[in-house]
Amino acid sequence: MGVLDHVWLGVLAVFTAEPAFSIFGLPISITLVMVFSGFVGGIVVGATPGLGGPFAMAVSLPILISVFGFTPDALLPVLGFLVGIMKGSTIGGAVPAILFNTPGTPDSVLTTFDGYPMTRNGQSGKALRVAHFSSVTGDTFSDIVLITSAPFLAIMVERFLDFPEKAALIILSLAFISAVVGRSVWKGILGALLGLFFAYIGTGEDGYPRLSMGSEELGNGFPLVSAVVGVLILGEVFKSMEDMWREMRERSEITMIEEKGDNKLRLADIRRILPFVGLSAVIGTAIGALPGIGSVLAATLGYASGKKMYKGDKSFGEGVPEGVAATEAANSSVAGANLIPVLSLGIPGNVSAVFIILAAESIGGFNPGPTVFRVIPDQINPEMVIVFGLFTTMICANILNWTLGGIFMRATGVMVKVPKQRLLAVVLLLTPTAIYVQNTDMFAIYFTLFFGFIGYLMRKLDISVLPFVIAFILANRLEEAMRQAFSATGGNPWFLFDSPISIAFIAIAVIVVVFFARNKKALG
Amino acid sequence: MTLKTAKKVLVSAALGVAAVGLMAGSAAAEWKPKGPISLMIGFAAGGGTDTQARLIASELQKRKGWKVIPSNVAGRGGALMARKLKSLPNDGTAIGMAVTESFGYNMLASKNPGYTADDFTYITTTTGSQMGLVVKASKGWKTWDDFLKAARAGTVKFGGMSQKHADVNYLLEQKYGVKFNTVILRGGRAVMNALNAGDIDIGYGAGIQAKAVKSGDMINLVSGVGKRIPYSPNAPTLIELGIPYDIGAKFIVVGPKGMSADARNTLAAAFAEVISDKNSEVNKFVTARYTGPDLISGKALDDFIKNGLKESKTLMSVTN
Amino acid sequence: MQQDRWTLALAALFVLAAVLTLAVWIPNDIETGLIERFRREVMIGDALAPTGAAVGVLIAALALGATSWFRPDPFDDTPDRQSIAFLLRMAVVLVLGLVLMVFTGPVVVESINGLGGEIGTYRQLRDTVPYKYLGFAAGGFVLVFGAIRVVENRFSMAAAGVAIGAVVVLGFIYDVPFDNLLLPPNGDQ
């Protein structure tokens, strides 16, 4: 049996197995129904600040397993649902980012930079259409790359990265982000280092949680979601509320943002944003194929490169569609490529991919890894059938995305009519509630408010919050990689300078910092 | 009717009456939780403990009509959950799920765990791990001796999941005159990933490797539990290799200390009923991934915990 | 130049914080050192990562101070007296809202018990209507209504409507479809 036979069997497995009901005599399989429900659920969850795709996956996976059981037949419906959530939440995340300056998912933080100013200029409809078009284009591109090149690419990438190189790569990423984002390189680096430091409080290998000053609540460190959501969302809520409060005292009237002018996505718009979408899709896909580096970095790099490439009268950050396009195409094109290392090596590149692996592991009959793509002479490799079935569900989700995704986003444009100070007040309750149902601990709420205060101060003092948040996310992975590299090299303190690749990573990190420290002001 | 048959009838009738009496008695004394039961899971969502606990919770809700609310209190190998659980009411409405190591070696190895083994009522184990020392088949090592040859020729990177594995590695180093670079990784999935990526050469797997071993992609060189692993019959146990420890962990359900015998037994029986039912999802899960239902409760479980503590202390003292 | 004082003050603050962290906090609040020799294994201790981060903060803060001294780059929108006034107002709303969220349920249940109601403890009732909604409703209402009150600087019925709507909708989203999710503060009981 050749590869093409497996492709065909995979497609058949999605469309013909277990019809749930029929439309015009055409049987609709349970897998398609699951892709559809996952997609719709994903959009809603993604558009809900404080929730995200991974949360929806975590909640639904045990339920799905209970419903479908542990037979290989359960694989495609469950994986299809997860794929649906993954794709839906990616485009859903852009909606609150554009309309309310509140990222629905961490990777849409940068969407707020231009998406929200566009809303302020009465261009929310156009911003949503640009986001949707870029997102779906990036996603589709990424899936095509995944499907055509899955086995080869990831094997190449992974072969060269050992523990020391992984540590060096994280250092390089942090240095790059700190240097690029914000006005002052040193403030960016300060922010990143503070993020690292906060992540190290209450964690560590020893039984006593370091730097916790004996408090039980810090026994497992600050919850990731508290730090991220507090700094990014509540910090912004506090800052915006203060701005509105000041305006109120002066004018006692609040500015409403309504759509005005042409909000359609014209062919001319598409021509304008297409180069940015293309570049970001390539960046996002490349980042996605690297294990352990997620859509946040892809969005950052996509935005930064778009900023470099852009030549126009208004600059990035003032509400240009290219900014939205660059970010959304980059963060969406991570999703497909993220499955490259998962399917070819069994190594997840991000949280969503982790849940794909978990589903496969829990159900059985599908063991993501190099064996998946093995052609067995005269036999069907059932795992390869599942992989191509999975690809088919991704294509189905993309078709849904092209058609229904846009309708949904346009439909939610209505929400912009809500007065902002009232909406922000609701976010002030929604965010802690969402965090609470995940953590069931009042301290998670207190910590979130604490980080909200930090986020507010950082904004007041002109320190970029992004390096802080990304450093917080990567901090423990960095420390772990360092510990493992140290142990694996038998206690060599110079492990970072032991291989040409890690030396190169560190050298580039230093060069990036020095370059931007010297040239930032000149670059404007 | 011969005398013998009459005797049989009488005996069985008496047994029947006794059984009915017992059942009636137990039905009358049937313990019921006052309010919803909090089931605190000592590990992160999506892991083996989490999946089991959530499947059990929904099944208990269905069968017993109890409200069971699972929540993840993850961190420090179950220790964070244990710390929180110990001060909650001991009326059976607060229970937690972790692994036996959380109340054994890991607790002892920590300088200040914040709880002792006496702070808890041990309700039941659910299933056990099939701990193996596992390598990729592509390494070309078919047996422990093949591996030793390679280890003598150069350094090997050895992935463990806890300090306990580092201790066992030390004993192996002493016994066979080799030196490993031991790397501690967080959890079985991390070990599998590192093996697949070639970051480590050999690692400890607690059952997560089963599928890869069965498909021929990986090989269990040594069994870490008291018995040989059924699907790797050629792999000797650590004990056969002269390292007298069974390092297989079990999943365990505990409550705060001083729980009434009623509550403890009813909970243990309810868990046992759900897990041993061949049609339940949790039964299928523990059979696919672990050793199948492995239910120790009551006095036997107390002894099991005590013995585990004693063994851990010995292991720590000989490796010091 | 006025605003660049903020950058210098910020740099000075972080230099001081980093020095204190390195000299006092880290040595006294971490059990293992930079490099640990734990039973023959040489490994990285818990102190290394935070020490590295703190040393980095020290260097970055010194560099920030030096650059802003020699190449001032003032920014607008620095904190002022109005910011403090705003923060104090928000703090009142947040503290009051959270106190109500945590204590309303238990206080009501205890009062009913005190009046001879015998309905059991709040812990036992934490998943029972209406008790499970009391804290969330009271605290949630105060958070939303209070925040709108601070910004708009007046009471309005519309704000109360938004607050009630938010509480009802959020309660519905999180509590009704998901059997295993608990609204605050019921998971802490």
GROMACS .gro file of N, CA, C and O in nm, chain C residues 8-100:
model
  372
  852LEU      N    1   1.532   5.816   3.575
  852LEU     CA    2   1.643   5.807   3.671
  852LEU      C    3   1.595   5.746   3.802
  852LEU      O    4   1.661   5.658   3.860
  853ALA      N    5   1.477   5.789   3.849
  853ALA     CA    6   1.424   5.734   3.974
  853ALA      C    7   1.398   5.585   3.960
  853ALA      O    8   1.429   5.505   4.050
  854LEU      N    9   1.344   5.549   3.844
  854LEU     CA   10   1.315   5.407   3.817
  854LEU      C   11   1.443   5.326   3.821
  854LEU      O   12   1.451   5.221   3.887
  855ALA      N   13   1.546   5.375   3.754
  855ALA     CA   14   1.674   5.305   3.752
  855ALA      C   15   1.730   5.292   3.893
  855ALA      O   16   1.773   5.183   3.935
  856ALA      N   17   1.724   5.402   3.970
  856ALA     CA   18   1.776   5.398   4.107
  856ALA      C   19   1.699   5.297   4.191
  856ALA      O   20   1.758   5.218   4.267
  857LEU      N   21   1.567   5.296   4.175
  857LEU     CA   22   1.483   5.203   4.251
  857LEU      C   23   1.523   5.059   4.222
  857LEU      O   24   1.537   4.977   4.313
  858PHE      N   25   1.543   5.027   4.093
  858PHE     CA   26   1.575   4.888   4.059
  858PHE      C   27   1.717   4.851   4.099
  858PHE      O   28   1.744   4.736   4.134
  859VAL      N   29   1.809   4.947   4.096
  859VAL     CA   30   1.943   4.918   4.147
  859VAL      C   31   1.933   4.880   4.294
  859VAL      O   32   1.987   4.777   4.338
  860LEU      N   33   1.860   4.960   4.370
  860LEU     CA   34   1.843   4.934   4.513
  860LEU      C   35   1.775   4.798   4.536
  860LEU      O   36   1.821   4.715   4.615
  861ALA      N   37   1.665   4.773   4.462
  861ALA     CA   38   1.591   4.648   4.479
  861ALA      C   39   1.679   4.529   4.444
  861ALA      O   40   1.679   4.427   4.516
  862ALA      N   41   1.756   4.541   4.337
  862ALA     CA   42   1.842   4.429   4.296
  862ALA      C   43   1.949   4.402   4.401
  862ALA      O   44   1.977   4.287   4.436
  863VAL      N   45   2.008   4.509   4.455
  863VAL     CA   46   2.112   4.491   4.558
  863VAL      C   47   2.053   4.424   4.681
  863VAL      O   48   2.109   4.328   4.736
  864LEU      N   49   1.937   4.472   4.725
  864LEU     CA   50   1.873   4.412   4.843
  864LEU      C   51   1.838   4.265   4.817
  864LEU      O   52   1.858   4.179   4.903
  865THR      N   53   1.787   4.238   4.697
  865THR     CA   54   1.750   4.100   4.663
  865THR      C   55   1.873   4.009   4.668
  865THR      O   56   1.870   3.900   4.726
  866LEU      N   57   1.983   4.058   4.610
  866LEU     CA   58   2.105   3.977   4.605
  866LEU      C   59   2.167   3.961   4.743
  866LEU      O   60   2.218   3.854   4.778
  867ALA      N   61   2.162   4.068   4.825
  867ALA     CA   62   2.233   4.063   4.952
  867ALA      C   63   2.149   4.003   5.063
  867ALA      O   64   2.202   3.938   5.154
  868VAL      N   65   2.018   4.024   5.061
  868VAL     CA   66   1.935   3.981   5.173
  868VAL      C   67   1.835   3.872   5.136
  868VAL      O   68   1.832   3.764   5.195
  869TRP      N   69   1.753   3.900   5.035
  869TRP     CA   70   1.640   3.810   5.007
  869TRP      C   71   1.688   3.672   4.961
  869TRP      O   72   1.653   3.569   5.021
  870ILE      N   73   1.769   3.668   4.857
  870ILE     CA   74   1.810   3.539   4.801
  870ILE      C   75   1.888   3.454   4.903
  870ILE      O   76   1.855   3.337   4.922
  871PRO      N   77   1.988   3.510   4.975
  871PRO     CA   78   2.059   3.425   5.070
  871PRO      C   79   1.970   3.370   5.181
  871PRO      O   80   1.995   3.262   5.234
  872ASN      N   81   1.864   3.444   5.217
  872ASN     CA   82   1.783   3.401   5.332
  872ASN      C   83   1.658   3.324   5.296
  872ASN      O   84   1.594   3.268   5.385
  873ASP      N   85   1.619   3.323   5.170
  873ASP     CA   86   1.489   3.263   5.139
  873ASP      C   87   1.498   3.154   5.032
  873ASP      O   88   1.399   3.121   4.970
  874ILE      N   89   1.618   3.100   5.010
  874ILE     CA   90   1.634   2.989   4.917
  874ILE      C   91   1.716   2.881   4.986
  874ILE      O   92   1.818   2.911   5.048
  875GLU      N   93   1.671   2.758   4.976
  875GLU     CA   94   1.735   2.650   5.050
  875GLU      C   95   1.865   2.602   4.985
  875GLU      O   96   1.959   2.566   5.054
  876THR      N   97   1.868   2.599   4.851
  876THR     CA   98   1.988   2.548   4.786
  876THR      C   99   2.066   2.661   4.719
  876THR      O  100   2.010   2.765   4.687
  877GLY      N  101   2.196   2.638   4.700
  877GLY     CA  102   2.284   2.744   4.650
  877GLY      C  103   2.284   2.756   4.500
  877GLY      O  104   2.193   2.708   4.432
  878LEU      N  105   2.387   2.820   4.446
  878LEU     CA  106   2.398   2.838   4.302
  878LEU      C  107   2.422   2.704   4.234
  878LEU      O  108   2.353   2.666   4.141
  879ILE      N  109   2.525   2.636   4.285
  879ILE     CA  110   2.555   2.501   4.236
  879ILE      C  111   2.546   2.410   4.357
  879ILE      O  112   2.601   2.439   4.462
  880GLU      N  113   2.469   2.301   4.344
  880GLU     CA  114   2.446   2.213   4.456
  880GLU      C  115   2.523   2.083   4.438
  880GLU      O  116   2.529   2.029   4.327
  881ARG      N  117   2.581   2.033   4.547
  881ARG     CA  118   2.637   1.899   4.543
  881ARG      C  119   2.545   1.815   4.629
  881ARG      O  120   2.556   1.813   4.751
  882PHE      N  121   2.446   1.751   4.564
  882PHE     CA  122   2.348   1.674   4.637
  882PHE      C  123   2.377   1.526   4.616
  882PHE      O  124   2.359   1.476   4.506
  883ARG      N  125   2.424   1.456   4.720
  883ARG     CA  126   2.461   1.315   4.707
  883ARG      C  127   2.539   1.292   4.578
  883ARG      O  128   2.485   1.243   4.481
  884ARG      N  129   2.657   1.333   4.571
  884ARG     CA  130   2.752   1.316   4.461
  884ARG      C  131   2.718   1.385   4.333
  884ARG      O  132   2.804   1.420   4.257
  885GLU      N  133   2.589   1.408   4.304
  885GLU     CA  134   2.555   1.473   4.178
  885GLU      C  135   2.583   1.623   4.190
  885GLU      O  136   2.538   1.687   4.285
  886VAL      N  137   2.653   1.679   4.093
  886VAL     CA  138   2.666   1.825   4.089
  886VAL      C  139   2.553   1.877   4.003
  886VAL      O  140   2.535   1.832   3.890
  887MET      N  141   2.470   1.966   4.059
  887MET     CA  142   2.360   2.017   3.978
  887MET      C  143   2.339   2.165   4.006
  887MET      O  144   2.391   2.220   4.102
  888ILE      N  145   2.260   2.226   3.918
  888ILE     CA  146   2.229   2.368   3.936
  888ILE      C  147   2.131   2.382   4.051
  888ILE      O  148   2.031   2.311   4.057
  889GLY      N  149   2.160   2.471   4.146
  889GLY     CA  150   2.073   2.491   4.261
  889GLY      C  151   1.962   2.591   4.231
  889GLY      O  152   1.961   2.655   4.126
  890ASP      N  153   1.870   2.604   4.328
  890ASP     CA  154   1.756   2.692   4.308
  890ASP      C  155   1.795   2.839   4.303
  890ASP      O  156   1.720   2.921   4.254
  891ALA      N  157   1.912   2.872   4.361
  891ALA     CA  158   1.947   3.014   4.371
  891ALA      C  159   2.001   3.070   4.239
  891ALA      O  160   2.000   3.191   4.219
  892LEU      N  161   2.047   2.982   4.149
  892LEU     CA  162   2.116   3.032   4.031
  892LEU      C  163   2.028   3.120   3.942
  892LEU      O  164   2.066   3.231   3.906
  893ALA      N  165   1.910   3.069   3.908
  893ALA     CA  166   1.825   3.143   3.814
  893ALA      C  167   1.783   3.279   3.870
  893ALA      O  168   1.798   3.381   3.801
  894PRO      N  169   1.729   3.286   3.995
  894PRO     CA  170   1.693   3.419   4.046
  894PRO      C  171   1.814   3.511   4.061
  894PRO      O  172   1.802   3.633   4.038
  895THR      N  173   1.930   3.454   4.098
  895THR     CA  174   2.049   3.538   4.110
  895THR      C  175   2.086   3.597   3.974
  895THR      O  176   2.114   3.716   3.962
  896GLY      N  177   2.081   3.510   3.872
  896GLY     CA  178   2.109   3.558   3.737
  896GLY      C  179   2.015   3.670   3.696
  896GLY      O  180   2.057   3.774   3.645
  897ALA      N  181   1.884   3.650   3.726
  897ALA     CA  182   1.786   3.752   3.689
  897ALA      C  183   1.812   3.882   3.765
  897ALA      O  184   1.805   3.991   3.708
  898ALA      N  185   1.845   3.870   3.894
  898ALA     CA  186   1.866   3.990   3.975
  898ALA      C  187   1.992   4.064   3.931
  898ALA      O  188   1.993   4.189   3.924
  899VAL      N  189   2.099   3.990   3.900
  899VAL     CA  190   2.221   4.055   3.850
  899VAL      C  191   2.190   4.127   3.719
  899VAL      O  192   2.233   4.240   3.696
  900GLY      N  193   2.109   4.061   3.636
  900GLY     CA  194   2.069   4.122   3.509
  900GLY      C  195   1.992   4.251   3.532
  900GLY      O  196   2.015   4.351   3.465
  901VAL      N  197   1.899   4.249   3.629
  901VAL     CA  198   1.821   4.369   3.661
  901VAL      C  199   1.915   4.481   3.702
  901VAL      O  200   1.902   4.596   3.658
  902LEU      N  201   2.015   4.445   3.786
  902LEU     CA  202   2.112   4.544   3.832
  902LEU      C  203   2.184   4.609   3.713
  902LEU      O  204   2.193   4.732   3.703
  903ILE      N  205   2.233   4.523   3.623
  903ILE     CA  206   2.308   4.576   3.507
  903ILE      C  207   2.217   4.661   3.418
  903ILE      O  208   2.253   4.772   3.378
  904ALA      N  209   2.096   4.608   3.389
  904ALA     CA  210   2.005   4.680   3.300
  904ALA      C  211   1.965   4.813   3.362
  904ALA      O  212   1.955   4.914   3.292
  905ALA      N  213   1.943   4.815   3.495
  905ALA     CA  214   1.903   4.939   3.561
  905ALA      C  215   2.017   5.041   3.557
  905ALA      O  216   1.993   5.160   3.533
  906LEU      N  217   2.142   4.993   3.579
  906LEU     CA  218   2.257   5.084   3.570
  906LEU      C  219   2.269   5.141   3.428
  906LEU      O  220   2.290   5.261   3.409
  907ALA      N  221   2.252   5.052   3.329
  907ALA     CA  222   2.262   5.097   3.190
  907ALA      C  223   2.152   5.197   3.158
  907ALA      O  224   2.176   5.299   3.093
  908LEU      N  225   2.031   5.168   3.209
  908LEU     CA  226   1.918   5.258   3.185
  908LEU      C  227   1.946   5.395   3.247
  908LEU      O  228   1.925   5.499   3.184
  909GLY      N  229   1.997   5.393   3.371
  909GLY     CA  230   2.028   5.519   3.439
  909GLY      C  231   2.132   5.598   3.362
  909GLY      O  232   2.118   5.719   3.338
  910ALA      N  233   2.238   5.527   3.319
  910ALA     CA  234   2.347   5.594   3.248
  910ALA      C  235   2.298   5.655   3.117
  910ALA      O  236   2.324   5.772   3.087
  911THR      N  237   2.220   5.578   3.038
  911THR     CA  238   2.176   5.631   2.909
  911THR      C  239   2.081   5.748   2.929
  911THR      O  240   2.088   5.846   2.854
  912SER      N  241   1.993   5.741   3.030
  912SER     CA  242   1.897   5.851   3.044
  912SER      C  243   1.967   5.975   3.101
  912SER      O  244   1.919   6.088   3.085
  913TRP      N  245   2.082   5.954   3.169
  913TRP     CA  246   2.159   6.067   3.220
  913TRP      C  247   2.228   6.140   3.105
  913TRP      O  248   2.224   6.261   3.094
  914PHE      N  249   2.289   6.057   3.016
  914PHE     CA  250   2.368   6.118   2.908
  914PHE      C  251   2.284   6.150   2.785
  914PHE      O  252   2.314   6.242   2.712
  915ARG      N  253   2.179   6.068   2.761
  915ARG     CA  254   2.096   6.093   2.644
  915ARG      C  255   1.950   6.097   2.686
  915ARG      O  256   1.877   6.000   2.665
  916PRO      N  257   1.904   6.206   2.747
  916PRO     CA  258   1.768   6.210   2.801
  916PRO      C  259   1.664   6.187   2.691
  916PRO      O  260   1.681   6.238   2.580
  917ASP      N  261   1.562   6.111   2.724
  917ASP     CA  262   1.456   6.080   2.627
  917ASP      C  263   1.324   6.081   2.701
  917ASP      O  264   1.267   5.977   2.733
  918PRO      N  265   1.274   6.202   2.736
  918PRO     CA  266   1.156   6.209   2.821
  918PRO      C  267   1.033   6.150   2.754
  918PRO      O  268   1.020   6.152   2.632
  919PHE      N  269   0.943   6.097   2.833
  919PHE     CA  270   0.817   6.044   2.780
  919PHE      C  271   0.701   6.113   2.852
  919PHE      O  272   0.717   6.165   2.962
  920ASP      N  273   0.584   6.115   2.788
  920ASP     CA  274   0.470   6.183   2.850
  920ASP      C  275   0.395   6.087   2.941
  920ASP      O  276   0.431   5.972   2.956
  921ASP      N  277   0.291   6.138   3.000
  921ASP     CA  278   0.196   6.054   3.069
  921ASP      C  279   0.258   5.982   3.189
  921ASP      O  280   0.237   5.863   3.211
  922THR      N  281   0.338   6.052   3.265
  922THR     CA  282   0.395   5.991   3.386
  922THR      C  283   0.291   5.996   3.498
  922THR      O  284   0.196   6.072   3.492
  923PRO      N  285   0.311   5.915   3.602
  923PRO     CA  286   0.215   5.916   3.713
  923PRO      C  287   0.215   6.053   3.781
  923PRO      O  288   0.316   6.121   3.787
  924ASP      N  289   0.099   6.094   3.832
  924ASP     CA  290   0.091   6.220   3.906
  924ASP      C  291  -0.009   6.203   4.019
  924ASP      O  292  -0.054   6.093   4.048
  925ARG      N  293  -0.047   6.316   4.082
  925ARG     CA  294  -0.136   6.309   4.197
  925ARG      C  295  -0.272   6.251   4.157
  925ARG      O  296  -0.335   6.179   4.233
  926GLN      N  297  -0.316   6.281   4.035
  926GLN     CA  298  -0.445   6.229   3.989
  926GLN      C  299  -0.444   6.077   3.978
  926GLN      O  300  -0.543   6.011   4.006
  927SER      N  301  -0.328   6.023   3.938
  927SER     CA  302  -0.319   5.878   3.929
  927SER      C  303  -0.343   5.815   4.066
  927SER      O  304  -0.412   5.713   4.078
  928ILE      N  305  -0.284   5.876   4.168
  928ILE     CA  306  -0.301   5.821   4.302
  928ILE      C  307  -0.446   5.829   4.345
  928ILE      O  308  -0.502   5.733   4.400
  929ALA      N  309  -0.512   5.941   4.313
  929ALA     CA  310  -0.653   5.955   4.347
  929ALA      C  311  -0.735   5.847   4.279
  929ALA      O  312  -0.822   5.783   4.341
  930PHE      N  313  -0.704   5.822   4.151
  930PHE     CA  314  -0.778   5.718   4.078
  930PHE      C  315  -0.753   5.581   4.139
  930PHE      O  316  -0.846   5.503   4.161
  931LEU      N  317  -0.626   5.552   4.167
  931LEU     CA  318  -0.592   5.419   4.221
  931LEU      C  319  -0.662   5.396   4.354
  931LEU      O  320  -0.711   5.286   4.381
  932LEU      N  321  -0.667   5.500   4.440
  932LEU     CA  322  -0.733   5.483   4.569
  932LEU      C  323  -0.881   5.450   4.551
  932LEU      O  324  -0.935   5.361   4.617
  933ARG      N  325  -0.945   5.520   4.459
  933ARG     CA  326  -1.087   5.492   4.434
  933ARG      C  327  -1.107   5.349   4.387
  933ARG      O  328  -1.197   5.278   4.433
  934MET      N  329  -1.023   5.308   4.292
  934MET     CA  330  -1.036   5.170   4.240
  934MET      C  331  -1.010   5.069   4.352
  934MET      O  332  -1.076   4.965   4.360
  935ALA      N  333  -0.913   5.099   4.439
  935ALA     CA  334  -0.880   5.006   4.546
  935ALA      C  335  -1.001   4.985   4.637
  935ALA      O  336  -1.029   4.872   4.679
  936VAL      N  337  -1.073   5.093   4.667
  936VAL     CA  338  -1.192   5.080   4.752
  936VAL      C  339  -1.291   4.983   4.687
  936VAL      O  340  -1.343   4.890   4.751
  937VAL      N  341  -1.317   5.003   4.557
  937VAL     CA  342  -1.412   4.917   4.486
  937VAL      C  343  -1.366   4.771   4.488
  937VAL      O  344  -1.443   4.680   4.518
  938LEU      N  345  -1.236   4.749   4.457
  938LEU     CA  346  -1.185   4.611   4.447
  938LEU      C  347  -1.191   4.542   4.583
  938LEU      O  348  -1.236   4.428   4.593
  939VAL      N  349  -1.146   4.611   4.688
  939VAL     CA  350  -1.144   4.548   4.820
  939VAL      C  351  -1.286   4.517   4.866
  939VAL      O  352  -1.317   4.406   4.909
  940LEU      N  353  -1.375   4.616   4.851
  940LEU     CA  354  -1.513   4.594   4.895
  940LEU      C  355  -1.577   4.478   4.817
  940LEU      O  356  -1.641   4.390   4.875
  941GLY      N  357  -1.557   4.478   4.686
  941GLY     CA  358  -1.615   4.373   4.603
  941GLY      C  359  -1.564   4.235   4.644
  941GLY      O  360  -1.642   4.140   4.659
  942LEU      N  361  -1.432   4.224   4.666
  942LEU     CA  362  -1.377   4.092   4.700
  942LEU      C  363  -1.419   4.048   4.839
  942LEU      O  364  -1.449   3.930   4.862
  943VAL      N  365  -1.425   4.142   4.934
  943VAL     CA  366  -1.470   4.106   5.069
  943VAL      C  367  -1.612   4.053   5.063
  943VAL      O  368  -1.644   3.948   5.122
  944LEU      N  369  -1.698   4.121   4.990
  944LEU     CA  370  -1.836   4.074   4.978
  944LEU      C  371  -1.840   3.938   4.910
  944LEU      O  372  -1.915   3.849   4.950
   0.00000   0.00000   0.00000
